[in-house]
Amino acid sequence: MREFKRTDRVADQLQKELAVLIQREVKDPRLGMVTVSGVEVSRDLGYADVHVTLLGEEDAARVKENLKVLKQAAGFLRSQIARRVKLRHVPELRFHYDESVVRGQRLSSLIDEAVQTDRLRQDAEDDARAEPGKTPDDREGRN
């Protein structure tokens, strides 16, 4: 079996080209800081599902507006890809919002909160077990 499928190589190339094109060629002021987080190409190379993240944009209305701008620019982007990449047929581009980054940040903050709460509770339990009237320095033998 081959190490890499053709669809994977095409998806990687499309991701690189789209990242550059969206950043440099799409001049719509409504478009925020868009990052192409991944591209999945169908087996027949007819469609490419482009997953994007938006830097600092978590508002559903802004996300929807950015996706609308990208959808409107899909024809232009496809024509530019046709000039840059040697393919018989350039896949139709379909844009999707990738929530994994936002979800990851949310989970990370929840984990940090849980660790902090656990530390505070552990410190309170340790202080409760300590001898009354002595400071932590007294218990460790420091004066």
mmCIF file of N, CA and C in Angstrom:
data_model
loop_
_atom_site.group_PDB
_atom_site.id
_atom_site.type_symbol
_atom_site.label_atom_id
_atom_site.label_comp_id
_atom_site.label_asym_id
_atom_site.label_seq_id
_atom_site.Cartn_x
_atom_site.Cartn_y
_atom_site.Cartn_z
ATOM 1 N N MET A 1 0.840 -1.187 0.000
ATOM 2 C CA MET A 1 0.000 0.000 0.000
ATOM 3 C C MET A 1 0.884 1.249 0.000
ATOM 4 N N ARG A 2 0.391 2.290 -0.667
ATOM 5 C CA ARG A 2 1.149 3.540 -0.739
ATOM 6 C C ARG A 2 1.170 4.247 0.602
ATOM 7 N N GLU A 3 2.240 4.978 0.812
ATOM 8 C CA GLU A 3 2.403 5.673 2.082
ATOM 9 C C GLU A 3 1.426 6.845 2.210
ATOM 10 N N PHE A 4 1.266 7.613 1.133
ATOM 11 C CA PHE A 4 0.341 8.750 1.136
ATOM 12 C C PHE A 4 -0.623 8.616 -0.030
ATOM 13 N N LYS A 5 -1.901 8.865 0.256
ATOM 14 C CA LYS A 5 -2.884 8.841 -0.815
ATOM 15 C C LYS A 5 -2.826 10.162 -1.580
ATOM 16 N N ARG A 6 -3.240 10.092 -2.825
ATOM 17 C CA ARG A 6 -3.239 11.296 -3.661
ATOM 18 C C ARG A 6 -4.138 12.372 -3.065
ATOM 19 N N THR A 7 -5.278 11.964 -2.544
ATOM 20 C CA THR A 7 -6.190 12.955 -1.961
ATOM 21 C C THR A 7 -5.536 13.690 -0.795
ATOM 22 N N ASP A 8 -4.709 12.991 -0.023
ATOM 23 C CA ASP A 8 -4.008 13.645 1.087
ATOM 24 C C ASP A 8 -2.994 14.663 0.577
ATOM 25 N N ARG A 9 -2.281 14.299 -0.470
ATOM 26 C CA ARG A 9 -1.290 15.240 -1.037
ATOM 27 C C ARG A 9 -1.985 16.458 -1.630
ATOM 28 N N VAL A 10 -3.098 16.239 -2.321
ATOM 29 C CA VAL A 10 -3.852 17.361 -2.901
ATOM 30 C C VAL A 10 -4.396 18.241 -1.776
ATOM 31 N N ALA A 11 -4.912 17.628 -0.712
ATOM 32 C CA ALA A 11 -5.454 18.398 0.418
ATOM 33 C C ALA A 11 -4.372 19.256 1.063
ATOM 34 N N ASP A 12 -3.182 18.692 1.245
ATOM 35 C CA ASP A 12 -2.085 19.467 1.833
ATOM 36 C C ASP A 12 -1.707 20.646 0.951
ATOM 37 N N GLN A 13 -1.626 20.414 -0.353
ATOM 38 C CA GLN A 13 -1.271 21.493 -1.276
ATOM 39 C C GLN A 13 -2.354 22.574 -1.298
ATOM 40 N N LEU A 14 -3.621 22.156 -1.294
ATOM 41 C CA LEU A 14 -4.716 23.127 -1.266
ATOM 42 C C LEU A 14 -4.687 23.955 0.020
ATOM 43 N N GLN A 15 -4.383 23.312 1.137
ATOM 44 C CA GLN A 15 -4.319 24.038 2.408
ATOM 45 C C GLN A 15 -3.256 25.119 2.353
ATOM 46 N N LYS A 16 -2.082 24.784 1.837
ATOM 47 C CA LYS A 16 -1.006 25.775 1.741
ATOM 48 C C LYS A 16 -1.381 26.928 0.823
ATOM 49 N N GLU A 17 -1.919 26.601 -0.341
ATOM 50 C CA GLU A 17 -2.272 27.640 -1.308
ATOM 51 C C GLU A 17 -3.409 28.523 -0.797
ATOM 52 N N LEU A 18 -4.427 27.908 -0.197
ATOM 53 C CA LEU A 18 -5.556 28.688 0.307
ATOM 54 C C LEU A 18 -5.142 29.620 1.437
ATOM 55 N N ALA A 19 -4.252 29.152 2.294
ATOM 56 C CA ALA A 19 -3.790 30.005 3.400
ATOM 57 C C ALA A 19 -3.157 31.282 2.857
ATOM 58 N N VAL A 20 -2.333 31.139 1.837
ATOM 59 C CA VAL A 20 -1.666 32.307 1.244
ATOM 60 C C VAL A 20 -2.676 33.173 0.491
ATOM 61 N N LEU A 21 -3.533 32.547 -0.305
ATOM 62 C CA LEU A 21 -4.496 33.304 -1.107
ATOM 63 C C LEU A 21 -5.478 34.089 -0.244
ATOM 64 N N ILE A 22 -6.000 33.466 0.796
ATOM 65 C CA ILE A 22 -6.974 34.157 1.646
ATOM 66 C C ILE A 22 -6.315 35.338 2.341
ATOM 67 N N GLN A 23 -5.093 35.143 2.776
ATOM 68 C CA GLN A 23 -4.393 36.212 3.491
ATOM 69 C C GLN A 23 -4.024 37.367 2.563
ATOM 70 N N ARG A 24 -3.550 37.065 1.366
ATOM 71 C CA ARG A 24 -2.999 38.110 0.501
ATOM 72 C C ARG A 24 -3.927 38.610 -0.599
ATOM 73 N N GLU A 25 -4.828 37.789 -1.076
ATOM 74 C CA GLU A 25 -5.608 38.149 -2.262
ATOM 75 C C GLU A 25 -7.052 38.545 -1.989
ATOM 76 N N VAL A 26 -7.651 38.031 -0.935
ATOM 77 C CA VAL A 26 -9.043 38.367 -0.635
ATOM 78 C C VAL A 26 -9.045 39.694 0.116
ATOM 79 N N LYS A 27 -9.621 40.709 -0.512
ATOM 80 C CA LYS A 27 -9.548 42.074 0.023
ATOM 81 C C LYS A 27 -10.849 42.558 0.652
ATOM 82 N N ASP A 28 -11.679 41.662 1.128
ATOM 83 C CA ASP A 28 -12.949 42.050 1.724
ATOM 84 C C ASP A 28 -12.716 42.531 3.153
ATOM 85 N N PRO A 29 -13.152 43.749 3.492
ATOM 86 C CA PRO A 29 -12.914 44.277 4.839
ATOM 87 C C PRO A 29 -13.690 43.528 5.930
ATOM 88 N N ARG A 30 -14.740 42.803 5.557
ATOM 89 C CA ARG A 30 -15.514 42.046 6.543
ATOM 90 C C ARG A 30 -14.785 40.796 7.016
ATOM 91 N N LEU A 31 -13.780 40.392 6.266
ATOM 92 C CA LEU A 31 -13.058 39.158 6.574
ATOM 93 C C LEU A 31 -12.029 39.407 7.659
ATOM 94 N N GLY A 32 -12.094 38.614 8.717
ATOM 95 C CA GLY A 32 -11.153 38.741 9.824
ATOM 96 C C GLY A 32 -9.881 37.957 9.549
ATOM 97 N N MET A 33 -9.160 37.658 10.621
ATOM 98 C CA MET A 33 -7.935 36.869 10.525
ATOM 99 C C MET A 33 -8.317 35.395 10.407
ATOM 100 N N VAL A 34 -8.257 34.879 9.187
ATOM 101 C CA VAL A 34 -8.680 33.512 8.893
ATOM 102 C C VAL A 34 -7.455 32.617 8.813
ATOM 103 N N THR A 35 -7.546 31.451 9.453
ATOM 104 C CA THR A 35 -6.507 30.437 9.375
ATOM 105 C C THR A 35 -7.133 29.176 8.801
ATOM 106 N N VAL A 36 -6.490 28.588 7.812
ATOM 107 C CA VAL A 36 -6.970 27.332 7.237
ATOM 108 C C VAL A 36 -6.401 26.212 8.101
ATOM 109 N N SER A 37 -7.261 25.581 8.888
ATOM 110 C CA SER A 37 -6.794 24.554 9.826
ATOM 111 C C SER A 37 -6.749 23.172 9.206
ATOM 112 N N GLY A 38 -7.439 22.970 8.111
ATOM 113 C CA GLY A 38 -7.400 21.663 7.457
ATOM 114 C C GLY A 38 -8.240 21.642 6.200
ATOM 115 N N VAL A 39 -7.904 20.705 5.311
ATOM 116 C CA VAL A 39 -8.663 20.518 4.081
ATOM 117 C C VAL A 39 -8.868 19.020 3.891
ATOM 118 N N GLU A 40 -10.091 18.647 3.581
ATOM 119 C CA GLU A 40 -10.409 17.261 3.261
ATOM 120 C C GLU A 40 -10.940 17.232 1.837
ATOM 121 N N VAL A 41 -10.342 16.380 1.006
ATOM 122 C CA VAL A 41 -10.729 16.286 -0.390
ATOM 123 C C VAL A 41 -11.476 14.975 -0.595
ATOM 124 N N SER A 42 -12.572 15.028 -1.366
ATOM 125 C CA SER A 42 -13.320 13.811 -1.652
ATOM 126 C C SER A 42 -12.481 12.890 -2.535
ATOM 127 N N ARG A 43 -12.836 11.617 -2.555
ATOM 128 C CA ARG A 43 -12.041 10.626 -3.295
ATOM 129 C C ARG A 43 -11.955 10.939 -4.782
ATOM 130 N N ASP A 44 -13.032 11.502 -5.344
ATOM 131 C CA ASP A 44 -13.029 11.824 -6.778
ATOM 132 C C ASP A 44 -12.470 13.215 -7.065
ATOM 133 N N LEU A 45 -11.955 13.877 -6.035
ATOM 134 C CA LEU A 45 -11.388 15.235 -6.127
ATOM 135 C C LEU A 45 -12.404 16.265 -6.605
ATOM 136 N N GLY A 46 -13.688 15.990 -6.393
ATOM 137 C CA GLY A 46 -14.735 16.920 -6.820
ATOM 138 C C GLY A 46 -14.997 18.026 -5.812
ATOM 139 N N TYR A 47 -14.796 17.717 -4.548
ATOM 140 C CA TYR A 47 -15.079 18.677 -3.483
ATOM 141 C C TYR A 47 -13.922 18.746 -2.504
ATOM 142 N N ALA A 48 -13.721 19.930 -1.954
ATOM 143 C CA ALA A 48 -12.736 20.120 -0.899
ATOM 144 C C ALA A 48 -13.431 20.834 0.250
ATOM 145 N N ASP A 49 -13.494 20.175 1.387
ATOM 146 C CA ASP A 49 -14.056 20.792 2.591
ATOM 147 C C ASP A 49 -12.923 21.503 3.312
ATOM 148 N N VAL A 50 -13.006 22.822 3.342
ATOM 149 C CA VAL A 50 -11.962 23.658 3.926
ATOM 150 C C VAL A 50 -12.405 24.076 5.319
ATOM 151 N N HIS A 51 -11.622 23.689 6.322
ATOM 152 C CA HIS A 51 -11.936 24.025 7.711
ATOM 153 C C HIS A 51 -11.098 25.237 8.111
ATOM 154 N N VAL A 52 -11.788 26.270 8.600
ATOM 155 C CA VAL A 52 -11.106 27.514 8.949
ATOM 156 C C VAL A 52 -11.380 27.879 10.407
ATOM 157 N N THR A 53 -10.429 28.570 11.001
ATOM 158 C CA THR A 53 -10.610 29.152 12.321
ATOM 159 C C THR A 53 -10.459 30.660 12.177
ATOM 160 N N LEU A 54 -11.061 31.378 13.090
ATOM 161 C CA LEU A 54 -11.032 32.839 13.053
ATOM 162 C C LEU A 54 -10.394 33.344 14.322
ATOM 163 N N LEU A 55 -9.312 34.076 14.172
ATOM 164 C CA LEU A 55 -8.568 34.577 15.316
ATOM 165 C C LEU A 55 -9.387 35.624 16.063
ATOM 166 N N GLY A 56 -9.704 35.333 17.315
ATOM 167 C CA GLY A 56 -10.419 36.284 18.155
ATOM 168 C C GLY A 56 -11.890 36.424 17.846
ATOM 169 N N GLU A 57 -12.429 35.604 16.981
ATOM 170 C CA GLU A 57 -13.850 35.697 16.608
ATOM 171 C C GLU A 57 -14.587 34.475 17.141
ATOM 172 N N GLU A 58 -15.388 34.674 18.192
ATOM 173 C CA GLU A 58 -16.174 33.575 18.722
ATOM 174 C C GLU A 58 -17.666 33.863 18.598
ATOM 175 N N ASP A 59 -18.012 35.065 18.183
ATOM 176 C CA ASP A 59 -19.401 35.455 18.017
ATOM 177 C C ASP A 59 -19.987 34.722 16.807
ATOM 178 N N ALA A 60 -21.125 34.078 16.988
ATOM 179 C CA ALA A 60 -21.741 33.277 15.922
ATOM 180 C C ALA A 60 -22.064 34.125 14.686
ATOM 181 N N ALA A 61 -22.489 35.365 14.890
ATOM 182 C CA ALA A 61 -22.827 36.231 13.755
ATOM 183 C C ALA A 61 -21.578 36.566 12.935
ATOM 184 N N ARG A 62 -20.466 36.863 13.614
ATOM 185 C CA ARG A 62 -19.201 37.168 12.910
ATOM 186 C C ARG A 62 -18.676 35.940 12.163
ATOM 187 N N VAL A 63 -18.803 34.781 12.787
ATOM 188 C CA VAL A 63 -18.365 33.542 12.138
ATOM 189 C C VAL A 63 -19.178 33.319 10.875
ATOM 190 N N LYS A 64 -20.477 33.497 10.991
ATOM 191 C CA LYS A 64 -21.368 33.307 9.840
ATOM 192 C C LYS A 64 -21.031 34.299 8.721
ATOM 193 N N GLU A 65 -20.751 35.544 9.095
ATOM 194 C CA GLU A 65 -20.405 36.564 8.100
ATOM 195 C C GLU A 65 -19.089 36.225 7.399
ATOM 196 N N ASN A 66 -18.103 35.767 8.152
ATOM 197 C CA ASN A 66 -16.819 35.384 7.560
ATOM 198 C C ASN A 66 -16.980 34.202 6.609
ATOM 199 N N LEU A 67 -17.794 33.238 6.993
ATOM 200 C CA LEU A 67 -18.036 32.090 6.114
ATOM 201 C C LEU A 67 -18.758 32.520 4.835
ATOM 202 N N LYS A 68 -19.654 33.489 4.964
ATOM 203 C CA LYS A 68 -20.361 34.009 3.792
ATOM 204 C C LYS A 68 -19.382 34.678 2.826
ATOM 205 N N VAL A 69 -18.446 35.462 3.372
ATOM 206 C CA VAL A 69 -17.434 36.126 2.541
ATOM 207 C C VAL A 69 -16.577 35.079 1.825
ATOM 208 N N LEU A 70 -16.168 34.049 2.555
ATOM 209 C CA LEU A 70 -15.340 32.995 1.951
ATOM 210 C C LEU A 70 -16.112 32.236 0.877
ATOM 211 N N LYS A 71 -17.393 32.011 1.131
ATOM 212 C CA LYS A 71 -18.221 31.319 0.133
ATOM 213 C C LYS A 71 -18.337 32.148 -1.141
ATOM 214 N N GLN A 72 -18.483 33.461 -0.972
ATOM 215 C CA GLN A 72 -18.562 34.350 -2.137
ATOM 216 C C GLN A 72 -17.232 34.400 -2.889
ATOM 217 N N ALA A 73 -16.126 34.245 -2.175
ATOM 218 C CA ALA A 73 -14.804 34.301 -2.803
ATOM 219 C C ALA A 73 -14.347 32.935 -3.315
ATOM 220 N N ALA A 74 -15.161 31.897 -3.130
ATOM 221 C CA ALA A 74 -14.759 30.537 -3.499
ATOM 222 C C ALA A 74 -14.407 30.420 -4.982
ATOM 223 N N GLY A 75 -15.173 31.049 -5.851
ATOM 224 C CA GLY A 75 -14.887 30.990 -7.287
ATOM 225 C C GLY A 75 -13.554 31.629 -7.628
ATOM 226 N N PHE A 76 -13.305 32.789 -7.051
ATOM 227 C CA PHE A 76 -12.025 33.473 -7.257
ATOM 228 C C PHE A 76 -10.876 32.620 -6.745
ATOM 229 N N LEU A 77 -11.030 32.076 -5.537
ATOM 230 C CA LEU A 77 -9.973 31.248 -4.953
ATOM 231 C C LEU A 77 -9.724 30.006 -5.801
ATOM 232 N N ARG A 78 -10.779 29.425 -6.289
ATOM 233 C CA ARG A 78 -10.649 28.229 -7.136
ATOM 234 C C ARG A 78 -9.901 28.554 -8.425
ATOM 235 N N SER A 79 -10.189 29.696 -9.027
ATOM 236 C CA SER A 79 -9.491 30.078 -10.257
ATOM 237 C C SER A 79 -8.016 30.348 -9.992
ATOM 238 N N GLN A 80 -7.708 30.943 -8.845
ATOM 239 C CA GLN A 80 -6.309 31.194 -8.500
ATOM 240 C C GLN A 80 -5.562 29.888 -8.222
ATOM 241 N N ILE A 81 -6.243 28.947 -7.599
ATOM 242 C CA ILE A 81 -5.625 27.640 -7.356
ATOM 243 C C ILE A 81 -5.350 26.937 -8.680
ATOM 244 N N ALA A 82 -6.282 27.064 -9.631
ATOM 245 C CA ALA A 82 -6.100 26.431 -10.945
ATOM 246 C C ALA A 82 -4.843 26.960 -11.630
ATOM 247 N N ARG A 83 -4.510 28.225 -11.400
ATOM 248 C CA ARG A 83 -3.299 28.807 -12.002
ATOM 249 C C ARG A 83 -2.032 28.326 -11.306
ATOM 250 N N ARG A 84 -2.136 28.063 -10.013
ATOM 251 C CA ARG A 84 -0.940 27.736 -9.233
ATOM 252 C C ARG A 84 -0.656 26.239 -9.127
ATOM 253 N N VAL A 85 -1.698 25.412 -9.142
ATOM 254 C CA VAL A 85 -1.535 23.973 -8.925
ATOM 255 C C VAL A 85 -1.939 23.234 -10.191
ATOM 256 N N LYS A 86 -1.126 22.283 -10.585
ATOM 257 C CA LYS A 86 -1.411 21.491 -11.791
ATOM 258 C C LYS A 86 -2.402 20.382 -11.456
ATOM 259 N N LEU A 87 -3.664 20.629 -11.725
ATOM 260 C CA LEU A 87 -4.723 19.641 -11.557
ATOM 261 C C LEU A 87 -5.637 19.706 -12.764
ATOM 262 N N ARG A 88 -6.130 18.560 -13.176
ATOM 263 C CA ARG A 88 -7.088 18.568 -14.292
ATOM 264 C C ARG A 88 -8.383 19.246 -13.878
ATOM 265 N N HIS A 89 -8.791 18.944 -12.662
ATOM 266 C CA HIS A 89 -10.042 19.498 -12.155
ATOM 267 C C HIS A 89 -9.795 20.022 -10.745
ATOM 268 N N VAL A 90 -10.019 21.300 -10.537
ATOM 269 C CA VAL A 90 -9.852 21.891 -9.201
ATOM 270 C C VAL A 90 -11.140 21.638 -8.423
ATOM 271 N N PRO A 91 -11.039 21.079 -7.230
ATOM 272 C CA PRO A 91 -12.239 20.769 -6.445
ATOM 273 C C PRO A 91 -13.052 22.005 -6.101
ATOM 274 N N GLU A 92 -14.361 21.802 -5.973
ATOM 275 C CA GLU A 92 -15.248 22.865 -5.507
ATOM 276 C C GLU A 92 -14.963 23.080 -4.024
ATOM 277 N N LEU A 93 -14.829 24.332 -3.617
ATOM 278 C CA LEU A 93 -14.457 24.647 -2.238
ATOM 279 C C LEU A 93 -15.700 24.864 -1.376
ATOM 280 N N ARG A 94 -15.729 24.164 -0.254
ATOM 281 C CA ARG A 94 -16.809 24.333 0.724
ATOM 282 C C ARG A 94 -16.160 24.678 2.059
ATOM 283 N N PHE A 95 -16.550 25.811 2.623
ATOM 284 C CA PHE A 95 -15.924 26.309 3.843
ATOM 285 C C PHE A 95 -16.752 25.942 5.076
ATOM 286 N N HIS A 96 -16.039 25.522 6.131
ATOM 287 C CA HIS A 96 -16.657 25.147 7.395
ATOM 288 C C HIS A 96 -15.856 25.787 8.527
ATOM 289 N N TYR A 97 -16.573 26.184 9.579
ATOM 290 C CA TYR A 97 -15.909 26.745 10.759
ATOM 291 C C TYR A 97 -15.411 25.600 11.628
ATOM 292 N N ASP A 98 -14.154 25.667 12.028
ATOM 293 C CA ASP A 98 -13.527 24.639 12.859
ATOM 294 C C ASP A 98 -13.548 25.108 14.311
ATOM 295 N N GLU A 99 -14.391 24.475 15.126
ATOM 296 C CA GLU A 99 -14.540 24.875 16.519
ATOM 297 C C GLU A 99 -13.516 24.232 17.441
ATOM 298 N N SER A 100 -12.657 23.383 16.928
ATOM 299 C CA SER A 100 -11.749 22.616 17.780
ATOM 300 C C SER A 100 -10.799 23.518 18.573
ATOM 301 N N VAL A 101 -10.348 24.607 17.993
ATOM 302 C CA VAL A 101 -9.425 25.500 18.702
ATOM 303 C C VAL A 101 -10.134 26.175 19.870
ATOM 304 N N VAL A 102 -11.322 26.684 19.634
ATOM 305 C CA VAL A 102 -12.094 27.344 20.689
ATOM 306 C C VAL A 102 -12.449 26.334 21.777
ATOM 307 N N ARG A 103 -12.867 25.135 21.356
ATOM 308 C CA ARG A 103 -13.214 24.088 22.320
ATOM 309 C C ARG A 103 -11.986 23.694 23.137
ATOM 310 N N GLY A 104 -10.830 23.602 22.495
ATOM 311 C CA GLY A 104 -9.592 23.267 23.196
ATOM 312 C C GLY A 104 -9.223 24.313 24.229
ATOM 313 N N GLN A 105 -9.368 25.584 23.881
ATOM 314 C CA GLN A 105 -9.076 26.659 24.833
ATOM 315 C C GLN A 105 -10.028 26.609 26.017
ATOM 316 N N ARG A 106 -11.302 26.335 25.739
ATOM 317 C CA ARG A 106 -12.294 26.255 26.805
ATOM 318 C C ARG A 106 -11.970 25.093 27.752
ATOM 319 N N LEU A 107 -11.634 23.936 27.188
ATOM 320 C CA LEU A 107 -11.281 22.781 28.017
ATOM 321 C C LEU A 107 -10.018 23.039 28.826
ATOM 322 N N SER A 108 -9.050 23.695 28.224
ATOM 323 C CA SER A 108 -7.809 24.005 28.928
ATOM 324 C C SER A 108 -8.072 24.922 30.116
ATOM 325 N N SER A 109 -8.928 25.920 29.938
ATOM 326 C CA SER A 109 -9.236 26.820 31.052
ATOM 327 C C SER A 109 -10.011 26.092 32.153
ATOM 328 N N LEU A 110 -10.890 25.151 31.770
ATOM 329 C CA LEU A 110 -11.613 24.372 32.772
ATOM 330 C C LEU A 110 -10.655 23.486 33.571
ATOM 331 N N ILE A 111 -9.682 22.905 32.897
ATOM 332 C CA ILE A 111 -8.691 22.074 33.575
ATOM 333 C C ILE A 111 -7.857 22.916 34.530
ATOM 334 N N ASP A 112 -7.439 24.096 34.076
ATOM 335 C CA ASP A 112 -6.665 24.998 34.941
ATOM 336 C C ASP A 112 -7.465 25.381 36.183
ATOM 337 N N GLU A 113 -8.764 25.661 35.992
ATOM 338 C CA GLU A 113 -9.639 26.001 37.125
ATOM 339 C C GLU A 113 -9.725 24.852 38.111
ATOM 340 N N ALA A 114 -9.903 23.639 37.588
ATOM 341 C CA ALA A 114 -10.028 22.459 38.447
ATOM 342 C C ALA A 114 -8.744 22.214 39.235
ATOM 343 N N VAL A 115 -7.597 22.380 38.592
ATOM 344 C CA VAL A 115 -6.314 22.194 39.275
ATOM 345 C C VAL A 115 -6.148 23.233 40.374
ATOM 346 N N GLN A 116 -6.485 24.480 40.094
ATOM 347 C CA GLN A 116 -6.368 25.547 41.083
ATOM 348 C C GLN A 116 -7.289 25.295 42.276
ATOM 349 N N THR A 117 -8.517 24.883 42.000
ATOM 350 C CA THR A 117 -9.469 24.581 43.071
ATOM 351 C C THR A 117 -8.966 23.420 43.922
ATOM 352 N N ASP A 118 -8.419 22.403 43.264
ATOM 353 C CA ASP A 118 -7.886 21.247 43.979
ATOM 354 C C ASP A 118 -6.713 21.644 44.876
ATOM 355 N N ARG A 119 -5.829 22.505 44.372
ATOM 356 C CA ARG A 119 -4.690 22.978 45.180
ATOM 357 C C ARG A 119 -5.170 23.746 46.412
ATOM 358 N N LEU A 120 -6.140 24.630 46.213
ATOM 359 C CA LEU A 120 -6.664 25.412 47.332
ATOM 360 C C LEU A 120 -7.298 24.507 48.382
ATOM 361 N N ARG A 121 -8.052 23.506 47.926
ATOM 362 C CA ARG A 121 -8.691 22.582 48.859
ATOM 363 C C ARG A 121 -7.642 21.758 49.612
ATOM 364 N N GLN A 122 -6.603 21.314 48.902
ATOM 365 C CA GLN A 122 -5.539 20.536 49.527
ATOM 366 C C GLN A 122 -4.789 21.380 50.565
ATOM 367 N N ASP A 123 -4.512 22.650 50.225
ATOM 368 C CA ASP A 123 -3.848 23.544 51.178
ATOM 369 C C ASP A 123 -4.702 23.750 52.423
ATOM 370 N N ALA A 124 -6.013 23.906 52.247
ATOM 371 C CA ALA A 124 -6.918 24.105 53.385
ATOM 372 C C ALA A 124 -6.942 22.865 54.270
ATOM 373 N N GLU A 125 -6.946 21.685 53.661
ATOM 374 C CA GLU A 125 -6.925 20.443 54.440
ATOM 375 C C GLU A 125 -5.614 20.298 55.203
ATOM 376 N N ASP A 126 -4.506 20.654 54.559
ATOM 377 C CA ASP A 126 -3.200 20.574 55.229
ATOM 378 C C ASP A 126 -3.141 21.524 56.423
ATOM 379 N N ASP A 127 -3.678 22.731 56.250
ATOM 380 C CA ASP A 127 -3.687 23.701 57.346
ATOM 381 C C ASP A 127 -4.571 23.223 58.488
ATOM 382 N N ALA A 128 -5.677 22.554 58.190
ATOM 383 C CA ALA A 128 -6.586 22.073 59.222
ATOM 384 C C ALA A 128 -5.945 20.952 60.036
ATOM 385 N N ARG A 129 -5.115 20.133 59.415
ATOM 386 C CA ARG A 129 -4.449 19.034 60.110
ATOM 387 C C ARG A 129 -3.263 19.506 60.946
ATOM 388 N N ALA A 130 -2.742 20.664 60.633
ATOM 389 C CA ALA A 130 -1.563 21.187 61.335
ATOM 390 C C ALA A 130 -1.924 21.491 62.787
ATOM 391 N N GLU A 131 -0.891 21.511 63.589
ATOM 392 C CA GLU A 131 -1.110 21.808 65.008
ATOM 393 C C GLU A 131 -1.598 23.241 65.166
ATOM 394 N N PRO A 132 -2.586 23.431 65.999
ATOM 395 C CA PRO A 132 -3.091 24.801 66.191
ATOM 396 C C PRO A 132 -2.056 25.670 66.893
ATOM 397 N N GLY A 133 -1.971 26.904 66.463
ATOM 398 C CA GLY A 133 -1.078 27.865 67.093
ATOM 399 C C GLY A 133 0.317 27.889 66.515
ATOM 400 N N LYS A 134 0.659 26.975 65.629
ATOM 401 C CA LYS A 134 2.001 26.969 65.032
ATOM 402 C C LYS A 134 1.921 27.418 63.584
ATOM 403 N N THR A 135 2.917 28.139 63.167
ATOM 404 C CA THR A 135 2.997 28.586 61.783
ATOM 405 C C THR A 135 3.666 27.497 60.947
ATOM 406 N N PRO A 136 3.551 27.542 59.627
ATOM 407 C CA PRO A 136 4.219 26.552 58.783
ATOM 408 C C PRO A 136 5.730 26.536 58.994
ATOM 409 N N ASP A 137 6.348 27.705 59.306
ATOM 410 C CA ASP A 137 7.793 27.750 59.555
ATOM 411 C C ASP A 137 8.146 27.013 60.833
ATOM 412 N N ASP A 138 7.276 27.130 61.856
ATOM 413 C CA ASP A 138 7.510 26.433 63.131
ATOM 414 C C ASP A 138 7.469 24.921 62.918
ATOM 415 N N ARG A 139 6.523 24.448 62.098
ATOM 416 C CA ARG A 139 6.388 23.005 61.872
ATOM 417 C C ARG A 139 7.563 22.443 61.110
ATOM 418 N N GLU A 140 8.213 23.246 60.258
ATOM 419 C CA GLU A 140 9.348 22.783 59.478
ATOM 420 C C GLU A 140 10.668 22.978 60.199
ATOM 421 N N GLY A 141 10.648 23.539 61.356
ATOM 422 C CA GLY A 141 11.865 23.718 62.140
ATOM 423 C C GLY A 141 12.618 24.994 61.851
ATOM 424 N N ARG A 142 12.007 25.924 61.124
ATOM 425 C CA ARG A 142 12.639 27.224 60.845
ATOM 426 C C ARG A 142 12.212 28.250 61.866
ATOM 427 N N ASN A 143 13.080 29.149 62.196
ATOM 428 C CA ASN A 143 12.720 30.225 63.131
ATOM 429 C C ASN A 143 12.971 31.556 62.539
#
